[in-house]
XYZ file of C-alpha atoms in Angstrom:
455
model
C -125.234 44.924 156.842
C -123.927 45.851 153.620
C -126.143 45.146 150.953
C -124.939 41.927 148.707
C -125.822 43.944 144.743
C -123.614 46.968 146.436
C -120.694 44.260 146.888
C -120.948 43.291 143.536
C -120.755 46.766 141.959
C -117.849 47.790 143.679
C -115.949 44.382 142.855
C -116.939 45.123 139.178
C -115.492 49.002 139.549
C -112.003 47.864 141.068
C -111.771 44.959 138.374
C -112.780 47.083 135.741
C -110.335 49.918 137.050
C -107.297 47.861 137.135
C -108.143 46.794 133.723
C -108.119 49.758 131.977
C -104.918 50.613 133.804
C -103.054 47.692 132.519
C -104.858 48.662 128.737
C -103.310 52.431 129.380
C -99.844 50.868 130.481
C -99.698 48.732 127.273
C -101.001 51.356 124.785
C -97.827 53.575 126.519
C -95.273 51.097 125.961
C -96.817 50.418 121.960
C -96.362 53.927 121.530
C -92.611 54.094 123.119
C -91.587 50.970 120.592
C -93.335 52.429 118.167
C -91.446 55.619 118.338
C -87.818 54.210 118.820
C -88.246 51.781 116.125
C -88.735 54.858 113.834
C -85.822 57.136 115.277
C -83.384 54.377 114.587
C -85.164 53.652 110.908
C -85.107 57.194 110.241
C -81.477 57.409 111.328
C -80.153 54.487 109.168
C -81.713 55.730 106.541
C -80.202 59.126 106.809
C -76.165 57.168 107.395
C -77.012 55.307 104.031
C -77.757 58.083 102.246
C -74.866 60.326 103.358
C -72.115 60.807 100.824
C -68.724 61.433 101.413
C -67.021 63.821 99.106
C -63.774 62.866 97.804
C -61.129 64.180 95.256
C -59.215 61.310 93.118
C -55.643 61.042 91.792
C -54.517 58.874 89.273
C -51.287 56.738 88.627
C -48.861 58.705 86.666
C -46.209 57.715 84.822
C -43.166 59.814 85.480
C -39.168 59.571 84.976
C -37.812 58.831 89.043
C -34.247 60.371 90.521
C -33.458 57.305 92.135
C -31.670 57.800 95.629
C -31.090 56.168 98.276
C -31.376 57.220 102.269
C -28.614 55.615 104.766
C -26.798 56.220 107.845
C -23.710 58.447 107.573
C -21.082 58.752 110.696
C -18.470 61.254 110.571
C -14.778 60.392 111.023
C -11.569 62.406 111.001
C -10.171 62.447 107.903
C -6.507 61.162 109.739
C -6.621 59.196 113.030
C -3.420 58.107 114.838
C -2.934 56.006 117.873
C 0.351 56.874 119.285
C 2.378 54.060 121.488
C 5.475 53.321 123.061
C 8.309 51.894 121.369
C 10.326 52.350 124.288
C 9.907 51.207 127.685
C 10.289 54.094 131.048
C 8.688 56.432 133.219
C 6.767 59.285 131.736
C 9.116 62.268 132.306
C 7.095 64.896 131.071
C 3.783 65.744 129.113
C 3.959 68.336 126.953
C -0.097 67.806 125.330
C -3.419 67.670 126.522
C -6.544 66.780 125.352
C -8.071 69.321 123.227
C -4.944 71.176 122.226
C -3.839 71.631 118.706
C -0.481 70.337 117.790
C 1.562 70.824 114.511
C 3.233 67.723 112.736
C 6.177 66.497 115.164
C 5.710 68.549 118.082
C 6.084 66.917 121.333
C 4.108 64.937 123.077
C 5.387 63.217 125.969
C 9.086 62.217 126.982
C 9.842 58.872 128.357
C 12.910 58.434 130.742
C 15.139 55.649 129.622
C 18.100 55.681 131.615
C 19.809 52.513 130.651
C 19.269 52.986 126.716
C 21.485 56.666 127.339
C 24.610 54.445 129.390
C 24.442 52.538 126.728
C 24.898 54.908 123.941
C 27.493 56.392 125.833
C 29.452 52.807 125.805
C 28.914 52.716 122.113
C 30.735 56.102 121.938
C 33.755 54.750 124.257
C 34.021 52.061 121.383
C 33.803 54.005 118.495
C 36.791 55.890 120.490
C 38.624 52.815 120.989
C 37.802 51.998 117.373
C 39.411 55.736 115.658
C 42.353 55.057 117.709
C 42.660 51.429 116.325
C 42.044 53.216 112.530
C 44.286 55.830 113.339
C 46.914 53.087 114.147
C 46.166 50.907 111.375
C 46.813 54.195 109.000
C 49.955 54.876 110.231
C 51.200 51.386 109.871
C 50.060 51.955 105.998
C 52.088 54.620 106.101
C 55.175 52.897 107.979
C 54.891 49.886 105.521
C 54.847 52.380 102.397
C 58.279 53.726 103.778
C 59.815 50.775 104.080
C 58.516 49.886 100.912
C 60.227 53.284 99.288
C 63.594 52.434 101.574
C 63.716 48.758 99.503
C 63.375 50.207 96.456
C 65.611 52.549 97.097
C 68.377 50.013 97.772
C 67.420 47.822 95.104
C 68.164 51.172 92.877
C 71.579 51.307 94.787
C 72.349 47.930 93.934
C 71.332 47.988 90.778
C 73.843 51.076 89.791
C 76.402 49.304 91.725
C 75.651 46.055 89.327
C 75.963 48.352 86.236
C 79.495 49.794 87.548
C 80.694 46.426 88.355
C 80.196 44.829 84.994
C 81.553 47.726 83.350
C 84.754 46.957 85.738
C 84.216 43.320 84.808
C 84.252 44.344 81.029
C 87.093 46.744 81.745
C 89.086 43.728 83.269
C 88.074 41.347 81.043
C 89.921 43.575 78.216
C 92.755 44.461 79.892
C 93.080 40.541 80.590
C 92.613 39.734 76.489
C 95.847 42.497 76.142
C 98.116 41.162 78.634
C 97.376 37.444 77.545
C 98.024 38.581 74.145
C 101.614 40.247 74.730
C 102.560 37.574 77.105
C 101.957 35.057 74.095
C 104.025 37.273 71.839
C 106.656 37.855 74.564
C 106.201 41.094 75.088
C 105.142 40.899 78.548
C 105.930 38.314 81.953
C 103.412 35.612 82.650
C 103.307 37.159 85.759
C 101.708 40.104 84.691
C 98.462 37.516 83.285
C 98.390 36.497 86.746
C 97.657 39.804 88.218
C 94.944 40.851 85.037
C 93.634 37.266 85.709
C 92.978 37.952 89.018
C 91.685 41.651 88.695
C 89.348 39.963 86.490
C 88.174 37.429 89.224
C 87.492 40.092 91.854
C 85.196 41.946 89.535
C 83.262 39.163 88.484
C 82.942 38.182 92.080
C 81.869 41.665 93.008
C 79.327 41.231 90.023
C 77.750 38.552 91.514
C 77.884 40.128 94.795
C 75.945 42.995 93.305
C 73.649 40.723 91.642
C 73.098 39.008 95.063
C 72.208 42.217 96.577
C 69.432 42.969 93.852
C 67.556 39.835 94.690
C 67.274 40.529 98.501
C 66.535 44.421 97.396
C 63.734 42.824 95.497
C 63.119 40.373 98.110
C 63.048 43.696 100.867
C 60.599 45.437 98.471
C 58.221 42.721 97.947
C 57.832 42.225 101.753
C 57.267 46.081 102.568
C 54.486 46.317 99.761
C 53.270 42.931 101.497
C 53.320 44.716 105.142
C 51.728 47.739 103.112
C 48.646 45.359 102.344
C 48.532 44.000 105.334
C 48.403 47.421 107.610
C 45.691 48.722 104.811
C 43.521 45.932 105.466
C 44.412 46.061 109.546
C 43.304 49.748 108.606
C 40.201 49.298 106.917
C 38.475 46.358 109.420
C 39.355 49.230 112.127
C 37.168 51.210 109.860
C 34.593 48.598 109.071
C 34.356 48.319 112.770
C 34.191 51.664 113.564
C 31.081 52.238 110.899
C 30.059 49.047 112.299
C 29.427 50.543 116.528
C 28.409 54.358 114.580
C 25.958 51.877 112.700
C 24.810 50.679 116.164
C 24.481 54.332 117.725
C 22.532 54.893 115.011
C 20.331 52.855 116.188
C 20.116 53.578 119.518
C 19.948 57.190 118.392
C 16.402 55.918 116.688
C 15.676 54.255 119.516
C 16.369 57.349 122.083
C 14.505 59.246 119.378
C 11.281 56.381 120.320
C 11.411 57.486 124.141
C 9.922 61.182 122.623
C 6.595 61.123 121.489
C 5.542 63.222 118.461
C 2.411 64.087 116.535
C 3.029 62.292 113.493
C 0.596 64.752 111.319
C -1.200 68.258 112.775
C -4.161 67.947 114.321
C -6.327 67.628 117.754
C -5.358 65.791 120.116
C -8.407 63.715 121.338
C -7.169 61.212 123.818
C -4.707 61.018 126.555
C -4.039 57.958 128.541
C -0.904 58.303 130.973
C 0.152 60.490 133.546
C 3.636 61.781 134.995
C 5.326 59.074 136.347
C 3.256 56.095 134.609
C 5.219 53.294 133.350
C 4.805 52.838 129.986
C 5.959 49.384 127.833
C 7.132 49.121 124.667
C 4.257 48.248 122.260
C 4.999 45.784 119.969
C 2.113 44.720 118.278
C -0.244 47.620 116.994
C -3.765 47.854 117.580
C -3.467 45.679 120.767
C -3.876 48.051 124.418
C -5.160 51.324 124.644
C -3.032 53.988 123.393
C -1.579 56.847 125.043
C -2.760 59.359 122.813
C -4.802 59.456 119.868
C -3.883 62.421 117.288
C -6.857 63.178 114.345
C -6.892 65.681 111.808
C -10.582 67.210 111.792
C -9.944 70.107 109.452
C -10.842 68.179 106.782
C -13.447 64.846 107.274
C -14.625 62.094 106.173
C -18.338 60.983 105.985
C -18.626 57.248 105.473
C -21.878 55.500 104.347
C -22.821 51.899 103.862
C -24.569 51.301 101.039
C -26.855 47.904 100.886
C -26.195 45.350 98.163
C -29.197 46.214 96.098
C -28.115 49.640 95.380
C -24.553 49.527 95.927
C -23.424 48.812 92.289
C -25.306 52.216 91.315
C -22.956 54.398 93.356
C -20.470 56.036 91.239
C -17.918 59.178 92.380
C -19.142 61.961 91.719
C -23.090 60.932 92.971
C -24.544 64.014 94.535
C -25.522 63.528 98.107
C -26.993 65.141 100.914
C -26.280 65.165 104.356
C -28.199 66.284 107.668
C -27.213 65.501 110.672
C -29.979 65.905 114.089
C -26.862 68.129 115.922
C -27.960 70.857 113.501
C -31.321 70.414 112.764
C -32.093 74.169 112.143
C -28.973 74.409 109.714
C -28.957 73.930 105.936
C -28.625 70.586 104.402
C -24.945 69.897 103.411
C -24.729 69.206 99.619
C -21.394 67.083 98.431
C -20.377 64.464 96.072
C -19.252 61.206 96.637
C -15.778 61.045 96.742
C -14.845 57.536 96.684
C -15.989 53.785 97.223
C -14.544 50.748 98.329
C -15.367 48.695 95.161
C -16.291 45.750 97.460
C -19.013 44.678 99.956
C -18.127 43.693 103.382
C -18.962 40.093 103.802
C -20.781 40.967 107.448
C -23.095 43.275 106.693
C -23.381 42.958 102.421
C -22.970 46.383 102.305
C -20.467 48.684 100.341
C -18.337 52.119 101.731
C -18.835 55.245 100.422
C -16.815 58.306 101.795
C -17.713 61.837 101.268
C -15.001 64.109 102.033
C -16.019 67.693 103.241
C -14.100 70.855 104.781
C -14.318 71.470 108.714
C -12.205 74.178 109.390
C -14.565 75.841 111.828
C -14.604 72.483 113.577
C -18.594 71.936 113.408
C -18.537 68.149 112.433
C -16.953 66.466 115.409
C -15.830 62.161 114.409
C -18.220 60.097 115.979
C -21.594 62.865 115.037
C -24.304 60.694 113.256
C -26.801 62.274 110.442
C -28.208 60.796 107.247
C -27.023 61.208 103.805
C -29.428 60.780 100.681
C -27.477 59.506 97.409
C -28.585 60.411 94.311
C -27.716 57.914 91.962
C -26.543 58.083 88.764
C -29.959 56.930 87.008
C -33.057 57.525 86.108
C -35.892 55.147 85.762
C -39.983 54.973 84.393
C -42.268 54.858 87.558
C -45.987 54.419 88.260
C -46.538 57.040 90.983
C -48.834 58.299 93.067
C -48.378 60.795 95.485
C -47.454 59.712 98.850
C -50.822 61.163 101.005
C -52.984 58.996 98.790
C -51.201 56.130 100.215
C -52.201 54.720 103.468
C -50.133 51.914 105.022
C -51.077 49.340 107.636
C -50.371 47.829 111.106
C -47.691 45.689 109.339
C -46.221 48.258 107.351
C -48.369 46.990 103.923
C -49.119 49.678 101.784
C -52.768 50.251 100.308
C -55.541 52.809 98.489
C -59.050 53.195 97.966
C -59.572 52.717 94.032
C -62.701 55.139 92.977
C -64.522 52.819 90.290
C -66.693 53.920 87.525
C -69.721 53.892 89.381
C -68.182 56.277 92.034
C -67.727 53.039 94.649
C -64.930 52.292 96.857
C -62.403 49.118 96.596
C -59.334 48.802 98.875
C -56.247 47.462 96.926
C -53.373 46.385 98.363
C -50.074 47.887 96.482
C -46.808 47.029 96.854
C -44.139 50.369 97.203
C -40.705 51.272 95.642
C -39.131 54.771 95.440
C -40.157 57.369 98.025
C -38.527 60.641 97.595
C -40.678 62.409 100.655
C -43.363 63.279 97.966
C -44.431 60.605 95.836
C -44.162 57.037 95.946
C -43.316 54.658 93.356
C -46.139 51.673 93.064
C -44.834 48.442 91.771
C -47.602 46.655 91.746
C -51.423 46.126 93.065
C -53.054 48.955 90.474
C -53.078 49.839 87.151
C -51.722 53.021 85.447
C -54.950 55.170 84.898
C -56.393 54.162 87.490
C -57.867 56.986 90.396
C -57.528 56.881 93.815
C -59.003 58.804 96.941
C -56.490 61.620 97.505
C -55.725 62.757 100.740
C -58.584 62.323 103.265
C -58.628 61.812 106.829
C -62.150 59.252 106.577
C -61.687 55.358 106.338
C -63.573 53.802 103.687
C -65.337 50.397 102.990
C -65.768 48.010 100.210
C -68.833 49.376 98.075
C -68.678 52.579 100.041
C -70.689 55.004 97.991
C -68.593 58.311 97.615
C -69.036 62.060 95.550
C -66.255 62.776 93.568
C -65.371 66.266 93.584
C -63.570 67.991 90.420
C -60.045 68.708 90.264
């Protein structure tokens, strides 16, 4: 039997025990606390006091190149659709695409059958037609001999009409004589009666020959009326005949339509028939696809489209240059603006330029894409700053860390212009004089506490 003090002492050891373990346990976890609570104060006061060093650039105020930055697409400087203006069968092609062709060659031939028959029944009619002029002439000439045949016997009669009066006038004397004698005796009245009646047959053969005149005249104005009449017969024979050569003519232009020609030299960079494919005569233009398309790349164009706002400051003559992602390693092309519409397009407000350039060796191909950058004609005042010190948001806003006297940071929101690829134009959002943090990689704070480092 245990004795009762020992039970007491050893309930006083194992209370006593566990109470200075729970003292040690809670004197441990003062001193853990005790110690993070310092790390942390320790490091918070080592971030606060930590500096960042920073180099500043102020807003300058400096005279701009204004330019502007746009799409460019390059187009052959000529571009032809060529269509049918006759309708056949595709005889023969004479082009591909690719090939180089010189201004007319041949392209394709269309076989039109019935447009030749008829050209060769125009040429039976214009036969018909000589023959028909050919007779009409030598009526002319017909009529102008008769004509020359009554004129001729109107001169015979009207030497006949002179000798018969003077044989009238003869008579007509000898009749005064005899009248006389026979009055004074000297002669028979029969005698009167013969010179009376000499007398009488010449005047009657007087007015014979008189008679004969008129119907010579009569004869002469008839021939030089058939003359007019086979002249006239003569020239509708040649009215008609110019009239059906008039018509061959045109089916000459129209035979001439079944070929198809390169209207200007150049590379032929479409091709849409075969052998054998019928082919309709195209009668409105621009409407179906055409069987070949003809452009002249030796020389190019390079439109732009220039927006509203800067439109109106694009003159010819504008430098401008072009790159173009095809030839990224290659040079920037330098030109001048060659020309501008002089209106905007009503769709899309903006305004063609063209740049025309030389391509002999073929390197700009229609359709390629690149960028040209106009330099317009003007020059302008600008707050800038360069374009590092800028940093732009999410959204797209620009903005800048403004270093204030006391060497604190204050984010400003700016609003951009210009941007040539090296400075930016501010519009608005600081003031000229003002510094800025220059490049940096770090972010900064309102109140931010920075070291500005010389320049």
């Amino acid at each position: 039997m245990k004795h009762p003090s020992f039970s007491m002492q050893t309930r006083a050891l194992r209370t006593g025990g566990f109470d200075l373990l729970v003292s040690g346990l809670l004197a441990a976890c003062l001193l853990t606390l005790c110690g993070c609570t310092s790390d942390r104060a320790i490091a918070k006061k080592e971030k606060a006091t930590h500096v960042v060093p920073v180099k500043t650039v102020a807003v300058e105020t400096t005279q701009v190149q204004r330019s502007t930055l746009q799409p460019a697409t390059v187009h052959a400087f000529y571009r032809a659709e060529i269509r049918a203006k006759a309708s056949g069968f595709v005889k023969n092609l004479q082009a591909d695409i690719g090939d180089y062709v010189e201004a007319g060659a041949k392209l394709a031939e269309i076989d039109v059958p019935e447009m030749l028959m008829q050209r060769q029944v125009i040429d039976k009619r214009i036969e018909r037609l000589i023959a028909e002029e050919q007779r009409g002439q030598a009526g002319v000439r017909l009529a102008e001999a008769r004509v020359r045949s009554a004129q001729a016997l109107l001169a015979e009669a009207s030497s006949q009409m002179a000798g018969a009066e003077a044989s009238l006038a003869a008579s007509q004397a000898e009749f005064d004589r005899t009248e006389d004698l026979v009055e004074r005796g000297s002669l028979q009245n029969r005698m009167l009666d013969e010179s009376r009646m000499k007398r009488d047959s010449e005047a009657a053969r007087r007015d014979a020959m008189a008679s004969s005149i008129e119907s010579a005249k009569a004869e002469v104005a008839v021939a030089e009326a058939q003359v007019v009449a086979a002249q006239a017969a003569s020239d509708a024979a040649q009215a008609e005949t110019e009239i059906e050569r008039s018509q061959r003519q045109e089916m000459d232009a129209l035979l001439d339509y079944a070929t198809l020609r390169a209207p200007f030299a150049g590379v032929v960079t479409q091709r849409n028939l075969e052998p054998g494919d019928l082919v309709r005569q195209s009668n409105e233009v621009g409407r179906g696809q055409p069987l070949f398309v003809i452009s002249q790349v030796d020389r190019v164009r390079v439109r732009i489209a220039v927006p509203e706002a800067e439109a109106a400051l694009v003159n010819p003559g504008d430098e401008v240059t072009l790159t173009f992602p095809s030839f990224s390693a290659a040079q920037p092309i330098v030109a001048a603006v060659t020309r501008t519409s002089g209106s905007l397009d009503p769709s899309t407000r903006t305004m063609l330029v063209e740049v025309e350039l030389d391509n002999q060796d073929g390197k700009l191909l229609p359709g390629m894409f690149g960028q040209a950058s106009i330099h317009l004609d003007s020059k302008v005042a600008a707050q800038t700053l360069p374009s590092r010190a800028i940093r732009f948001d999410e959204e797209g806003n620009g903005y800048v860390y403004v270093v204030g006297e006391d060497e604190t940071i204050a984010r400003a929101d700016i609003t951009t212009g210009l941007d040539d690829g090296n400075s930016i134009e501010v519009l608005s959002g600081i003031e000229p004089g003002q510094r800025v943090v220059g490049p940096h990689l770090k972010r900064f704070s309102d109140g931010q506490k920075v070291a500005v480092l010389p320049n």
